Amino acid sequence: MEGLTTSRRDFGPHKVLPVKIHQPDQFIPSEESMDLLTTYKQDYNPYSVRRVDPIKPRDSKYPCDDKIECLPTYKADYLPWNQPRRELLRPVHNYRPASTRFDSRTTHQDDYSIKGLVNTMSCKPPAMPKLCNIPLEDLTNYKMAYVAHPMEKRFVYEAEKFKPCEIPFENLTTHRQSYRGLMGEPAKSLKPPARTCGQDMPFSNTTEFRDKYQAWPTPQMFSKAPILYVPPEEKMDLLTTVQAHYTYPKGAPAQSYRPVHCVKKGGRFESSTTTKDDYKRWASMRTEPIKPIPQLNLPIEPLDCLTTTRAHYVPHPPISTKSCKPPWSGPRGNIPVEGQTTYTISFTPKDIGRCLASYSEPPGYIFEETDALGHRIYRPISQTVSRRNSPFSVGDSEKPNQQELAVSA
C-alpha cells in the first residue's frame, strides 16, 4: 500500500528561514525641560467682562386708577334664550299604599292547613327463626355428570443435534488480500523550528512619564489640635420649663369615685342580681298546639302480610337435565407431533459460493479496461467470443442483458 496522501503529494516542504526581528534604536533621553503648555493656554486671549443690562422693561411708577372692563367675548356674543323649561317624560305616579294593616300571610299558609301526626302500624312481619330438619341438597349437574379421566403423559419433543458445517471457514478479507505491506518513509514533521529570542538585554523599566514628570513640592498639611473637654463643676439642673413655672401648691391627686369592692370571707354566696330583683317571672300557661281532626279511618284488623308471590306460587320438584356433552373416546397413544412445515418441505439448501471480486483473476472473466475512477472491468469469456464472431460490435454496450464485473483497484 502506497504511503502517500493528497497533502504529502500536493504540498511539498519548503525552506523555512528564521524571522528577522527588528532591532529598535536605543532610547536617548532629552536634556530639554518640558514647557507644560496647552493649546488652550497658548491660543485663548482673555477679555474684559462687564455686567449685561436686563432686557425686561421697568415697572411704571404711576399706575392707572381706571377700572378695567372685564367683559369677555363669550358673554358678549352668546346670550341665553328665553325658553320655558321642558317637562320630564316619566309615567304618572298613581300608586297609593293601603291604609289597612298588612296581615303578612302567604298563599301557602292560607291553602295548606296544619295536619297532625298519624300513628301507623308497622306491617313488617316479625323476624322468626325458620327451623327445618331437611338437609340442604348440594348436588349439581356438574357433580353428577363429571367423569374424572386419567391424565395423559406429556410428549416431549427432542431437539435435533447441531451439525457443524464441514466446509472450513475462509478467513480472507479485502484488506488481507489487497494489502501488500510496502515499506514507506516515516512521516516528516512540517512544524517550523522554535525561534529563540535574540535580545539578551534586560527590559527597561523607564517610561516617558517617569523621565519628564517633575515632582511638585507638597506643603505640609496643617492640623489643629483638638481642645480638651473640661467637665463643669456645677450640678446640672434637671428641671424643665413646665416643672419650674407651672406649679400647683393647692393641688392633690385625683380620688377614685369607684366604690370599694367588699370581699366576703365567709358565709353563703349571694346570687341576687339587679335583673333577678327587678324583672320577675310572669305566671303563664303553655298553649297547646291546634291539631286538625283526623279524616283517615285506619282498619282495626291486623295486616295478613301476604304477597302475590306467597299467595300464588306453587313449588315444583327440580328436573334433572340431560347432558349433551359427547362421550369420551378414551386416552390417545404416544403419537409424535408432525413436525413438517411449508418451509421444511419447499426449502432447498444452496451452496454458498465465493465472491468473484475476491480473486486476483476471477475465473470465467477476462480483463478489458480500467475506467476513470480506477475500477477494473472484466467481461465473461462467452460474451467476448460472441462479440468477436458477431458483425455488430458498436451496439453491444447498449444491451440491457449484458453482465460486467467491476473490481475496484
GROMACS .gro file of C-alpha atoms in nm:
model
  409
    1MET     CA    1   0.000   0.000   0.000
    2GLU     CA    2   0.141   0.336  -0.103
    3GLY     CA    3   0.200   0.568   0.195
    4LEU     CA    4   0.128   0.892   0.002
    5THR     CA    5  -0.162   1.123   0.084
    6THR     CA    6  -0.307   1.418  -0.108
    7SER     CA    7  -0.141   1.661   0.136
    8ARG     CA    8   0.203   1.500   0.102
    9ARG     CA    9   0.175   1.482  -0.276
   10ASP     CA   10   0.050   1.841  -0.344
   11PHE     CA   11   0.211   2.034  -0.059
   12GLY     CA   12   0.588   1.989  -0.070
   13PRO     CA   13   0.816   2.104   0.213
   14HIS     CA   14   0.968   2.447   0.158
   15LYS     CA   15   1.272   2.600   0.314
   16VAL     CA   16   1.171   2.798   0.625
   17LEU     CA   17   1.406   3.079   0.724
   18PRO     CA   18   1.412   3.233   1.070
   19VAL     CA   19   1.209   3.554   1.107
   20LYS     CA   20   1.421   3.866   1.134
   21ILE     CA   21   1.344   4.068   1.445
   22HIS     CA   22   1.362   4.446   1.410
   23GLN     CA   23   1.619   4.596   1.644
   24PRO     CA   24   1.480   4.925   1.786
   25ASP     CA   25   1.707   5.225   1.825
   26GLN     CA   26   1.848   5.291   2.166
   27PHE     CA   27   1.648   5.550   2.359
   28ILE     CA   28   1.835   5.872   2.441
   29PRO     CA   29   1.659   6.093   2.698
   30SER     CA   30   1.617   6.460   2.604
   31GLU     CA   31   1.801   6.727   2.806
   32GLU     CA   32   1.539   6.999   2.745
   33SER     CA   33   1.277   7.077   3.010
   34MET     CA   34   0.906   7.028   2.945
   35ASP     CA   35   0.720   7.358   2.879
   36LEU     CA   36   0.383   7.219   3.009
   37LEU     CA   37   0.186   7.448   2.774
   38THR     CA   38  -0.150   7.353   2.622
   39THR     CA   39  -0.334   7.475   2.315
   40TYR     CA   40  -0.596   7.643   2.535
   41LYS     CA   41  -0.335   7.841   2.734
   42GLN     CA   42  -0.147   7.938   2.418
   43ASP     CA   43  -0.439   8.044   2.189
   44TYR     CA   44  -0.705   8.174   2.432
   45ASN     CA   45  -0.692   8.553   2.495
   46PRO     CA   46  -0.881   8.688   2.800
   47TYR     CA   47  -1.126   8.976   2.753
   48SER     CA   48  -1.270   9.225   2.997
   49VAL     CA   49  -1.606   9.115   3.137
   50ARG     CA   50  -1.885   9.355   3.239
   51ARG     CA   51  -2.242   9.306   3.359
   52VAL     CA   52  -2.515   9.280   3.093
   53ASP     CA   53  -2.816   9.512   3.126
   54PRO     CA   54  -3.155   9.337   3.178
   55ILE     CA   55  -3.393   9.320   2.879
   56LYS     CA   56  -3.708   9.322   3.097
   57PRO     CA   57  -3.887   9.664   3.093
   58ARG     CA   58  -3.913   9.855   3.416
   59ASP     CA   59  -4.238   9.885   3.606
   60SER     CA   60  -4.429  10.214   3.574
   61LYS     CA   61  -4.424  10.435   3.882
   62TYR     CA   62  -4.769  10.586   3.807
   63PRO     CA   63  -5.033  10.307   3.794
   64CYS     CA   64  -5.373  10.369   3.628
   65ASP     CA   65  -5.676  10.413   3.859
   66ASP     CA   66  -5.945  10.333   3.596
   67LYS     CA   67  -6.147  10.016   3.639
   68ILE     CA   68  -6.087   9.755   3.373
   69GLU     CA   69  -6.389   9.640   3.175
   70CYS     CA   70  -6.399   9.260   3.222
   71LEU     CA   71  -6.645   9.156   2.950
   72PRO     CA   72  -6.521   8.852   2.756
   73THR     CA   73  -6.624   8.770   2.401
   74TYR     CA   74  -6.827   8.466   2.513
   75LYS     CA   75  -7.056   8.672   2.738
   76ALA     CA   76  -7.098   8.947   2.475
   77ASP     CA   77  -7.178   8.720   2.176
   78TYR     CA   78  -7.354   8.419   2.330
   79LEU     CA   79  -7.674   8.531   2.508
   80PRO     CA   80  -7.919   8.285   2.676
   81TRP     CA   81  -8.257   8.223   2.512
   82ASN     CA   82  -8.583   8.288   2.695
   83GLN     CA   83  -8.745   7.943   2.664
   84PRO     CA   84  -8.976   7.765   2.910
   85ARG     CA   85  -8.850   7.463   3.097
   86ARG     CA   86  -8.926   7.128   2.937
   87GLU     CA   87  -9.124   6.879   3.142
   88LEU     CA   88  -8.979   6.535   3.214
   89LEU     CA   89  -9.115   6.237   3.019
   90ARG     CA   90  -9.194   5.995   3.301
   91PRO     CA   91  -9.502   5.790   3.391
   92VAL     CA   92  -9.765   5.926   3.628
   93HIS     CA   93  -9.719   5.815   3.989
   94ASN     CA   94 -10.067   5.687   4.085
   95TYR     CA   95  -9.974   5.429   4.350
   96ARG     CA   96 -10.121   5.488   4.695
   97PRO     CA   97 -10.039   5.244   4.978
   98ALA     CA   98 -10.331   5.077   5.157
   99SER     CA   99 -10.441   5.224   5.488
  100THR     CA  100 -10.521   4.882   5.642
  101ARG     CA  101 -10.260   4.682   5.831
  102PHE     CA  102 -10.070   4.416   5.639
  103ASP     CA  103 -10.153   4.067   5.768
  104SER     CA  104  -9.824   3.912   5.637
  105ARG     CA  105  -9.987   3.579   5.544
  106THR     CA  106  -9.887   3.380   5.235
  107THR     CA  107 -10.086   3.161   4.995
  108HIS     CA  108  -9.920   2.852   5.138
  109GLN     CA  109 -10.038   2.937   5.491
  110ASP     CA  110 -10.395   3.001   5.372
  111ASP     CA  111 -10.438   2.691   5.150
  112TYR     CA  112 -10.239   2.427   5.339
  113SER     CA  113 -10.366   2.374   5.690
  114ILE     CA  114 -10.161   2.202   5.958
  115LYS     CA  115 -10.229   1.832   5.996
  116GLY     CA  116 -10.129   1.627   6.296
  117LEU     CA  117  -9.920   1.315   6.307
  118VAL     CA  118 -10.089   0.986   6.210
  119ASN     CA  119  -9.990   0.682   6.415
  120THR     CA  120  -9.945   0.398   6.164
  121MET     CA  121  -9.887   0.036   6.242
  122SER     CA  122  -9.581  -0.145   6.103
  123CYS     CA  123  -9.673  -0.419   5.852
  124LYS     CA  124  -9.332  -0.585   5.871
  125PRO     CA  125  -9.354  -0.948   5.982
  126PRO     CA  126  -9.162  -1.041   6.295
  127ALA     CA  127  -8.821  -1.196   6.243
  128MET     CA  128  -8.879  -1.559   6.349
  129PRO     CA  129  -8.611  -1.825   6.300
  130LYS     CA  130  -8.718  -2.092   6.049
  131LEU     CA  131  -8.620  -2.434   6.170
  132CYS     CA  132  -8.603  -2.711   5.905
  133ASN     CA  133  -8.478  -3.066   5.959
  134ILE     CA  134  -8.434  -3.142   5.585
  135PRO     CA  135  -8.064  -3.122   5.490
  136LEU     CA  136  -7.964  -2.897   5.200
  137GLU     CA  137  -7.923  -3.078   4.870
  138ASP     CA  138  -7.576  -2.982   4.741
  139LEU     CA  139  -7.581  -3.190   4.422
  140THR     CA  140  -7.534  -3.008   4.092
  141ASN     CA  141  -7.539  -3.121   3.730
  142TYR     CA  142  -7.161  -3.078   3.716
  143LYS     CA  143  -7.104  -3.309   4.014
  144MET     CA  144  -7.339  -3.574   3.876
  145ALA     CA  145  -7.225  -3.570   3.511
  146TYR     CA  146  -6.849  -3.504   3.553
  147VAL     CA  147  -6.625  -3.806   3.500
  148ALA     CA  148  -6.261  -3.783   3.610
  149HIS     CA  149  -6.028  -3.910   3.338
  150PRO     CA  150  -5.662  -4.006   3.381
  151MET     CA  151  -5.409  -3.750   3.260
  152GLU     CA  152  -5.201  -3.831   2.956
  153LYS     CA  153  -4.825  -3.817   2.969
  154ARG     CA  154  -4.697  -3.507   2.801
  155PHE     CA  155  -4.498  -3.568   2.484
  156VAL     CA  156  -4.155  -3.407   2.494
  157TYR     CA  157  -4.009  -3.319   2.156
  158GLU     CA  158  -3.639  -3.394   2.129
  159ALA     CA  159  -3.436  -3.124   1.959
  160GLU     CA  160  -3.205  -3.223   1.679
  161LYS     CA  161  -2.835  -3.210   1.748
  162PHE     CA  162  -2.635  -2.935   1.587
  163LYS     CA  163  -2.425  -3.047   1.292
  164PRO     CA  164  -2.134  -2.814   1.219
  165CYS     CA  165  -2.050  -2.734   0.858
  166GLU     CA  166  -1.770  -2.946   0.713
  167ILE     CA  167  -1.651  -2.670   0.477
  168PRO     CA  168  -1.373  -2.473   0.653
  169PHE     CA  169  -1.435  -2.101   0.707
  170GLU     CA  170  -1.243  -1.880   0.472
  171ASN     CA  171  -1.097  -1.602   0.690
  172LEU     CA  172  -0.996  -1.387   0.394
  173THR     CA  173  -1.087  -1.018   0.383
  174THR     CA  174  -1.036  -0.748   0.120
  175HIS     CA  175  -0.768  -0.586   0.337
  176ARG     CA  176  -0.572  -0.909   0.383
  177GLN     CA  177  -0.593  -0.989   0.014
  178SER     CA  178  -0.514  -0.641  -0.130
  179TYR     CA  179  -0.274  -0.501   0.130
  180ARG     CA  180   0.086  -0.580   0.040
  181GLY     CA  181   0.260  -0.416   0.333
  182LEU     CA  182   0.506  -0.198   0.142
  183MET     CA  183   0.767  -0.019   0.346
  184GLY     CA  184   0.722   0.359   0.327
  185GLU     CA  185   0.916   0.652   0.456
  186PRO     CA  186   0.824   0.781   0.800
  187ALA     CA  187   0.619   1.098   0.806
  188LYS     CA  188   0.820   1.416   0.831
  189SER     CA  189   0.712   1.695   1.065
  190LEU     CA  190   0.630   2.022   0.885
  191LYS     CA  191   0.639   2.220   1.208
  192PRO     CA  192   0.882   2.517   1.183
  193PRO     CA  193   1.171   2.519   1.432
  194ALA     CA  194   1.126   2.715   1.751
  195ARG     CA  195   1.290   3.055   1.727
  196THR     CA  196   1.493   3.192   2.014
  197CYS     CA  197   1.488   3.547   2.141
  198GLY     CA  198   1.786   3.738   2.001
  199GLN     CA  199   1.799   4.011   2.269
  200ASP     CA  200   1.985   3.943   2.590
  201MET     CA  201   1.936   4.298   2.723
  202PRO     CA  202   1.728   4.344   3.039
  203PHE     CA  203   1.387   4.508   3.000
  204SER     CA  204   1.398   4.885   3.051
  205ASN     CA  205   1.160   4.996   3.325
  206THR     CA  206   1.179   5.369   3.239
  207THR     CA  207   0.887   5.548   3.074
  208GLU     CA  208   0.832   5.893   2.925
  209PHE     CA  209   0.615   5.988   3.223
  210ARG     CA  210   0.888   5.891   3.470
  211ASP     CA  211   1.156   6.081   3.273
  212LYS     CA  212   0.970   6.411   3.207
  213TYR     CA  213   0.736   6.438   3.508
  214GLN     CA  214   0.861   6.690   3.767
  215ALA     CA  215   0.751   6.631   4.122
  216TRP     CA  216   0.600   6.944   4.274
  217PRO     CA  217   0.683   7.018   4.636
  218THR     CA  218   0.385   6.929   4.855
  219PRO     CA  219   0.331   7.161   5.155
  220GLN     CA  220   0.275   7.004   5.490
  221MET     CA  221  -0.089   6.990   5.592
  222PHE     CA  222  -0.181   7.199   5.898
  223SER     CA  223  -0.370   7.006   6.161
  224LYS     CA  224  -0.536   7.184   6.453
  225ALA     CA  225  -0.504   7.019   6.789
  226PRO     CA  226  -0.845   6.938   6.946
  227ILE     CA  227  -0.950   7.127   7.260
  228LEU     CA  228  -0.955   6.915   7.570
  229TYR     CA  229  -1.301   6.866   7.723
  230VAL     CA  230  -1.331   7.005   8.077
  231PRO     CA  231  -1.642   6.880   8.262
  232PRO     CA  232  -1.840   7.153   8.451
  233GLU     CA  233  -1.804   7.172   8.826
  234GLU     CA  234  -2.168   7.279   8.892
  235LYS     CA  235  -2.455   7.033   8.919
  236MET     CA  236  -2.697   7.009   8.625
  237ASP     CA  237  -3.048   7.144   8.683
  238LEU     CA  238  -3.286   6.877   8.557
  239LEU     CA  239  -3.599   7.095   8.587
  240THR     CA  240  -3.798   7.173   8.273
  241THR     CA  241  -3.991   7.492   8.197
  242VAL     CA  242  -4.323   7.325   8.284
  243GLN     CA  243  -4.191   7.193   8.617
  244ALA     CA  244  -4.036   7.529   8.709
  245HIS     CA  245  -4.322   7.773   8.618
  246TYR     CA  246  -4.643   7.565   8.633
  247THR     CA  247  -4.681   7.457   8.993
  248TYR     CA  248  -4.993   7.352   9.187
  249PRO     CA  249  -4.946   7.448   9.551
  250LYS     CA  250  -5.307   7.355   9.648
  251GLY     CA  251  -5.335   7.056   9.423
  252ALA     CA  252  -5.392   6.698   9.531
  253PRO     CA  253  -5.408   6.370   9.341
  254ALA     CA  254  -5.744   6.277   9.196
  255GLN     CA  255  -5.958   6.045   9.403
  256SER     CA  256  -6.141   5.749   9.254
  257TYR     CA  257  -6.523   5.753   9.271
  258ARG     CA  258  -6.545   5.380   9.222
  259PRO     CA  259  -6.693   5.204   9.524
  260VAL     CA  260  -6.465   4.981   9.719
  261HIS     CA  261  -6.526   4.614   9.644
  262CYS     CA  262  -6.608   4.432   9.959
  263VAL     CA  263  -6.473   4.081   9.972
  264LYS     CA  264  -6.674   3.847  10.190
  265LYS     CA  265  -6.452   3.597  10.359
  266GLY     CA  266  -6.725   3.355  10.473
  267GLY     CA  267  -7.098   3.283  10.460
  268ARG     CA  268  -7.335   3.194  10.179
  269PHE     CA  269  -7.286   3.337   9.829
  270GLU     CA  270  -7.547   3.598   9.744
  271SER     CA  271  -7.662   3.523   9.392
  272SER     CA  272  -7.921   3.803   9.361
  273THR     CA  273  -7.870   4.048   9.077
  274THR     CA  274  -8.049   4.360   8.959
  275THR     CA  275  -8.218   4.164   8.682
  276LYS     CA  276  -8.344   3.893   8.922
  277ASP     CA  277  -8.475   4.150   9.168
  278ASP     CA  278  -8.647   4.390   8.924
  279TYR     CA  279  -8.767   4.155   8.649
  280LYS     CA  280  -8.994   3.891   8.799
  281ARG     CA  281  -9.122   3.589   8.609
  282TRP     CA  282  -9.482   3.607   8.498
  283ALA     CA  283  -9.730   3.328   8.566
  284SER     CA  284  -9.805   3.191   8.221
  285MET     CA  285  -9.975   2.881   8.086
  286ARG     CA  286  -9.840   2.679   7.798
  287THR     CA  287 -10.066   2.693   7.493
  288GLU     CA  288 -10.148   2.362   7.334
  289PRO     CA  289 -10.095   2.324   6.957
  290ILE     CA  290 -10.400   2.331   6.734
  291LYS     CA  291 -10.440   1.983   6.587
  292PRO     CA  292 -10.677   1.918   6.297
  293ILE     CA  293 -10.936   1.644   6.314
  294PRO     CA  294 -10.800   1.323   6.153
  295GLN     CA  295 -11.000   1.226   5.844
  296LEU     CA  296 -10.833   0.889   5.775
  297ASN     CA  297 -11.005   0.582   5.921
  298LEU     CA  298 -10.747   0.312   5.994
  299PRO     CA  299 -10.851  -0.057   5.993
  300ILE     CA  300 -10.873  -0.238   6.324
  301GLU     CA  301 -10.780  -0.586   6.190
  302PRO     CA  302 -10.406  -0.667   6.161
  303LEU     CA  303 -10.237  -0.700   5.819
  304ASP     CA  304 -10.213  -1.055   5.683
  305CYS     CA  305  -9.861  -0.986   5.535
  306LEU     CA  306  -9.930  -1.199   5.225
  307THR     CA  307  -9.779  -1.101   4.890
  308THR     CA  308  -9.877  -1.209   4.540
  309THR     CA  309  -9.581  -1.448   4.520
  310ARG     CA  310  -9.660  -1.616   4.854
  311ALA     CA  311 -10.029  -1.650   4.769
  312HIS     CA  312 -10.000  -1.791   4.412
  313TYR     CA  313  -9.651  -1.956   4.392
  314VAL     CA  314  -9.657  -2.337   4.392
  315PRO     CA  315  -9.316  -2.508   4.447
  316HIS     CA  316  -9.225  -2.786   4.199
  317PRO     CA  317  -8.955  -3.054   4.230
  318PRO     CA  318  -8.634  -2.985   4.030
  319ILE     CA  319  -8.599  -3.153   3.689
  320SER     CA  320  -8.260  -3.309   3.612
  321THR     CA  321  -8.141  -3.202   3.263
  322LYS     CA  322  -7.966  -3.433   3.024
  323SER     CA  323  -7.603  -3.352   2.935
  324CYS     CA  324  -7.534  -3.300   2.562
  325LYS     CA  325  -7.158  -3.344   2.601
  326PRO     CA  326  -7.014  -3.603   2.359
  327PRO     CA  327  -6.875  -3.916   2.521
  328TRP     CA  328  -6.502  -3.952   2.575
  329SER     CA  329  -6.325  -4.167   2.319
  330GLY     CA  330  -6.052  -4.279   2.559
  331PRO     CA  331  -5.686  -4.187   2.609
  332ARG     CA  332  -5.467  -4.146   2.298
  333GLY     CA  333  -5.137  -4.317   2.244
  334ASN     CA  334  -4.793  -4.152   2.237
  335ILE     CA  335  -4.819  -4.030   1.878
  336PRO     CA  336  -4.543  -3.778   1.795
  337VAL     CA  337  -4.637  -3.439   1.660
  338GLU     CA  338  -4.593  -3.397   1.288
  339GLY     CA  339  -4.301  -3.152   1.257
  340GLN     CA  340  -4.332  -3.082   0.885
  341THR     CA  341  -4.397  -2.723   0.776
  342THR     CA  342  -4.416  -2.547   0.440
  343TYR     CA  343  -4.065  -2.413   0.495
  344THR     CA  344  -3.909  -2.754   0.563
  345ILE     CA  345  -4.080  -2.909   0.258
  346SER     CA  346  -4.014  -2.633   0.000
  347PHE     CA  347  -3.672  -2.509   0.122
  348THR     CA  348  -3.379  -2.616  -0.096
  349PRO     CA  349  -3.035  -2.559   0.056
  350LYS     CA  350  -2.788  -2.391  -0.175
  351ASP     CA  351  -2.411  -2.383  -0.162
  352ILE     CA  352  -2.253  -2.056  -0.056
  353GLY     CA  353  -2.015  -1.960  -0.334
  354ARG     CA  354  -1.708  -1.744  -0.306
  355CYS     CA  355  -1.734  -1.384  -0.424
  356LEU     CA  356  -1.567  -1.335  -0.764
  357ALA     CA  357  -1.426  -1.000  -0.658
  358SER     CA  358  -1.201  -1.174  -0.402
  359TYR     CA  359  -0.994  -1.342  -0.676
  360SER     CA  360  -0.696  -1.164  -0.825
  361GLU     CA  361  -0.807  -1.304  -1.166
  362PRO     CA  362  -1.173  -1.417  -1.144
  363PRO     CA  363  -1.236  -1.747  -1.329
  364GLY     CA  364  -1.456  -1.719  -1.640
  365TYR     CA  365  -1.380  -1.347  -1.688
  366ILE     CA  366  -1.122  -1.159  -1.899
  367PHE     CA  367  -0.981  -0.815  -1.805
  368GLU     CA  368  -1.090  -0.548  -2.051
  369GLU     CA  369  -1.006  -0.196  -1.926
  370THR     CA  370  -0.973   0.040  -1.629
  371ASP     CA  371  -1.218   0.332  -1.608
  372ALA     CA  372  -1.150   0.689  -1.494
  373LEU     CA  373  -1.235   0.609  -1.129
  374GLY     CA  374  -0.974   0.328  -1.111
  375HIS     CA  375  -1.220   0.032  -1.138
  376ARG     CA  376  -1.102  -0.273  -1.332
  377ILE     CA  377  -1.375  -0.401  -1.567
  378TYR     CA  378  -1.395  -0.773  -1.657
  379ARG     CA  379  -1.619  -0.938  -1.917
  380PRO     CA  380  -1.734  -1.301  -1.937
  381ILE     CA  381  -1.544  -1.524  -2.182
  382SER     CA  382  -1.868  -1.628  -2.357
  383GLN     CA  383  -1.962  -1.267  -2.436
  384THR     CA  384  -1.611  -1.190  -2.559
  385VAL     CA  385  -1.616  -1.487  -2.806
  386SER     CA  386  -1.966  -1.398  -2.933
  387ARG     CA  387  -1.863  -1.036  -2.971
  388ARG     CA  388  -1.572  -1.127  -3.195
  389ASN     CA  389  -1.787  -1.352  -3.409
  390SER     CA  390  -2.083  -1.109  -3.446
  391PRO     CA  391  -2.062  -0.833  -3.712
  392PHE     CA  392  -2.230  -0.577  -3.474
  393SER     CA  393  -1.976  -0.457  -3.224
  394VAL     CA  394  -2.095  -0.099  -3.174
  395GLY     CA  395  -2.436  -0.168  -3.014
  396ASP     CA  396  -2.321  -0.432  -2.769
  397SER     CA  397  -2.269  -0.180  -2.492
  398GLU     CA  398  -2.632  -0.077  -2.510
  399LYS     CA  399  -2.775  -0.427  -2.445
  400PRO     CA  400  -2.956  -0.446  -2.110
  401ASN     CA  401  -2.877  -0.816  -2.051
  402GLN     CA  402  -2.501  -0.772  -2.079
  403GLN     CA  403  -2.319  -0.851  -1.749
  404GLU     CA  404  -1.996  -0.686  -1.646
  405LEU     CA  405  -1.778  -0.728  -1.344
  406ALA     CA  406  -1.622  -0.413  -1.197
  407VAL     CA  407  -1.347  -0.454  -0.936
  408SER     CA  408  -1.200  -0.155  -0.755
  409ALA     CA  409  -0.823  -0.140  -0.770
   0.00000   0.00000   0.00000
